[in-house]
Amino acid sequence: MDLKTHIIPWDQAASFADQIRKDRKIVFTNGCFDLVHKGHITYLSQARELGDFLWVGVNADSSVKRLKGEQRPVVGEDDRALLLSNLRFVDAVTIFPQDTPLDLIRLVKPAVHVKGGDYKVEDLPETPVVRQFGGEVKILPFVPGKSTSLLIEKILKL
């Protein structure tokens, strides 16, 4: 089986983005995507509709541990990246080691940066960075009752 592997290494992200940006509108989003569920799929599909190339930044295992605790991630970074890269509406995936996607956003320079949930555009540290190169920031709603934390809780009760 030939898996789609549009996993772009960190050191190739800027040059790859430069090529894509010539004729396509890059939408960027990021997250841990530890246990992929309906909320993730809905969010990523909606994000892709905002442009014609969806680039997903995936937090490295070390970053997920710092953000979510020592027991996370449940699924390793390479597996998470491979899974996401095989979704039909995801065009590229890059693993990043930092706790925020700021450095990767500076490399990709997306036309649109998307976040989910109850964030406010003006409160995001990404907003001024994205706006520096003429991009916009959009917030997409969470799918109620769908989260990795809730999924883990349910598994632990089994």
Tab-separated table of C-alpha atoms in Angstrom:
chain	number	residue	atom	x	y	z
A	1	MET	CA	0.000	0.000	0.000
A	2	ASP	CA	1.355	3.414	-0.987
A	3	LEU	CA	0.578	5.973	1.715
A	4	LYS	CA	0.329	9.640	0.894
A	5	THR	CA	3.205	11.153	2.798
A	6	HIS	CA	3.115	14.896	2.466
A	7	ILE	CA	5.136	15.263	5.603
A	8	ILE	CA	7.407	18.241	5.068
A	9	PRO	CA	10.553	18.316	7.235
A	10	TRP	CA	11.175	21.504	9.206
A	11	ASP	CA	14.256	22.416	7.165
A	12	GLN	CA	12.280	22.216	3.899
A	13	ALA	CA	9.150	24.068	5.037
A	14	ALA	CA	10.111	27.571	3.848
A	15	SER	CA	11.163	26.551	0.329
A	16	PHE	CA	8.200	24.197	-0.063
A	17	ALA	CA	5.799	26.950	1.075
A	18	ASP	CA	7.365	29.419	-1.370
A	19	GLN	CA	6.565	27.030	-4.234
A	20	ILE	CA	3.002	26.379	-3.087
A	21	ARG	CA	2.273	30.051	-2.429
A	22	LYS	CA	2.941	30.925	-6.089
A	23	ASP	CA	-0.429	29.621	-7.209
A	24	ARG	CA	-2.344	28.464	-4.144
A	25	LYS	CA	-3.795	29.984	-0.996
A	26	ILE	CA	-2.197	28.299	2.033
A	27	VAL	CA	-4.344	27.745	5.105
A	28	PHE	CA	-2.380	26.765	8.228
A	29	THR	CA	-3.505	25.241	11.471
A	30	ASN	CA	-1.780	23.377	14.260
A	31	GLY	CA	-2.346	21.143	17.237
A	32	CYS	CA	-1.445	17.958	19.053
A	33	PHE	CA	-4.012	15.762	17.238
A	34	ASP	CA	-3.252	13.023	19.761
A	35	LEU	CA	-6.323	10.836	19.264
A	36	VAL	CA	-7.994	11.996	16.074
A	37	HIS	CA	-11.787	12.210	16.396
A	38	LYS	CA	-14.844	13.743	14.742
A	39	GLY	CA	-14.042	17.195	16.137
A	40	HIS	CA	-10.616	17.154	14.467
A	41	ILE	CA	-11.990	15.888	11.167
A	42	THR	CA	-14.754	18.514	11.096
A	43	TYR	CA	-12.324	21.285	12.014
A	44	LEU	CA	-9.699	20.289	9.438
A	45	SER	CA	-12.302	19.916	6.699
A	46	GLN	CA	-13.697	23.387	7.460
A	47	ALA	CA	-10.188	24.853	7.564
A	48	ARG	CA	-9.419	23.448	4.100
A	49	GLU	CA	-12.483	25.217	2.709
A	50	LEU	CA	-10.845	28.575	3.537
A	51	GLY	CA	-8.179	28.091	0.870
A	52	ASP	CA	-6.808	25.523	-1.525
A	53	PHE	CA	-3.851	24.089	0.403
A	54	LEU	CA	-4.127	22.985	4.052
A	55	TRP	CA	-0.864	22.775	6.005
A	56	VAL	CA	-1.046	21.256	9.478
A	57	GLY	CA	1.596	21.834	12.129
A	58	VAL	CA	1.764	18.913	14.568
A	59	ASN	CA	3.251	19.378	18.026
A	60	ALA	CA	6.228	17.075	18.575
A	61	ASP	CA	6.003	14.535	21.403
A	62	SER	CA	8.215	16.693	23.656
A	63	SER	CA	5.900	19.665	23.148
A	64	VAL	CA	2.751	17.621	23.820
A	65	LYS	CA	4.274	16.414	27.113
A	66	ARG	CA	4.945	19.996	28.187
A	67	LEU	CA	1.463	21.150	27.186
A	68	LYS	CA	-0.679	18.145	28.170
A	69	GLY	CA	1.335	16.270	30.808
A	70	GLU	CA	3.780	13.392	31.026
A	71	GLN	CA	1.197	10.741	30.057
A	72	ARG	CA	0.669	12.336	26.652
A	73	PRO	CA	0.819	11.908	23.784
A	74	VAL	CA	-0.944	8.594	23.475
A	75	VAL	CA	0.075	8.374	19.805
A	76	GLY	CA	3.628	9.290	18.754
A	77	GLU	CA	4.436	12.252	16.511
A	78	ASP	CA	5.380	10.222	13.428
A	79	ASP	CA	2.131	8.242	13.567
A	80	ARG	CA	0.052	11.400	14.160
A	81	ALA	CA	1.740	13.134	11.219
A	82	LEU	CA	1.240	10.115	8.943
A	83	LEU	CA	-2.428	9.803	9.880
A	84	LEU	CA	-3.104	13.497	9.226
A	85	SER	CA	-1.150	13.497	5.960
A	86	ASN	CA	-3.459	10.777	4.673
A	87	LEU	CA	-6.652	12.772	5.154
A	88	ARG	CA	-7.906	13.905	1.747
A	89	PHE	CA	-8.236	17.542	2.803
A	90	VAL	CA	-4.763	17.829	4.369
A	91	ASP	CA	-2.077	18.751	1.865
A	92	ALA	CA	1.032	19.006	4.061
A	93	VAL	CA	2.095	18.237	7.630
A	94	THR	CA	5.131	19.442	9.545
A	95	ILE	CA	6.128	18.380	13.048
A	96	PHE	CA	7.339	21.263	15.211
A	97	PRO	CA	9.121	21.030	18.590
A	98	GLN	CA	8.077	24.371	20.071
A	99	ASP	CA	5.011	24.869	22.268
A	100	THR	CA	3.561	27.418	19.840
A	101	PRO	CA	3.572	27.365	16.046
A	102	LEU	CA	5.084	30.861	15.698
A	103	ASP	CA	8.378	29.760	14.129
A	104	LEU	CA	6.642	27.425	11.684
A	105	ILE	CA	4.137	30.141	10.741
A	106	ARG	CA	7.074	32.438	9.959
A	107	LEU	CA	8.381	29.779	7.558
A	108	VAL	CA	5.052	28.913	5.909
A	109	LYS	CA	3.567	32.452	5.763
A	110	PRO	CA	-0.015	31.259	5.298
A	111	ALA	CA	-2.747	33.428	3.834
A	112	VAL	CA	-5.033	32.163	6.612
A	113	HIS	CA	-4.192	30.834	10.076
A	114	VAL	CA	-7.017	28.878	11.698
A	115	LYS	CA	-7.600	28.103	15.362
A	116	GLY	CA	-10.471	26.250	16.953
A	117	GLY	CA	-12.612	26.757	19.976
A	118	ASP	CA	-13.008	29.679	22.267
A	119	TYR	CA	-9.918	31.639	21.257
A	120	LYS	CA	-10.206	35.295	20.360
A	121	VAL	CA	-8.226	36.507	17.349
A	122	GLU	CA	-6.865	39.492	19.275
A	123	ASP	CA	-5.567	37.285	22.118
A	124	LEU	CA	-3.569	34.857	19.970
A	125	PRO	CA	0.214	35.333	19.845
A	126	GLU	CA	0.039	34.149	16.234
A	127	THR	CA	-2.151	37.068	15.109
A	128	PRO	CA	0.529	39.782	14.808
A	129	VAL	CA	2.923	37.348	13.115
A	130	VAL	CA	0.329	36.279	10.522
A	131	ARG	CA	-0.701	39.878	9.894
A	132	GLN	CA	2.939	40.922	9.328
A	133	PHE	CA	2.868	39.175	5.958
A	134	GLY	CA	-0.733	40.070	5.077
A	135	GLY	CA	-2.463	36.955	6.382
A	136	GLU	CA	-5.677	36.688	8.350
A	137	VAL	CA	-6.648	34.676	11.428
A	138	LYS	CA	-9.946	32.792	11.654
A	139	ILE	CA	-11.571	30.962	14.555
A	140	LEU	CA	-13.650	27.844	13.880
A	141	PRO	CA	-16.103	26.413	16.451
A	142	PHE	CA	-15.485	23.249	18.434
A	143	VAL	CA	-17.743	20.282	17.787
A	144	PRO	CA	-19.632	19.961	21.102
A	145	GLY	CA	-18.778	16.893	23.153
A	146	LYS	CA	-15.798	15.918	21.014
A	147	SER	CA	-12.308	16.237	22.472
A	148	THR	CA	-9.249	14.097	23.059
A	149	SER	CA	-9.569	14.596	26.824
A	150	LEU	CA	-13.163	13.299	26.805
A	151	LEU	CA	-12.113	10.352	24.652
A	152	ILE	CA	-9.297	9.456	27.054
A	153	GLU	CA	-11.688	9.698	30.022
A	154	LYS	CA	-14.078	7.324	28.288
A	155	ILE	CA	-11.298	4.831	27.525
A	156	LEU	CA	-10.083	4.901	31.126
A	157	LYS	CA	-13.585	4.016	32.374
A	158	LEU	CA	-13.688	0.831	30.281
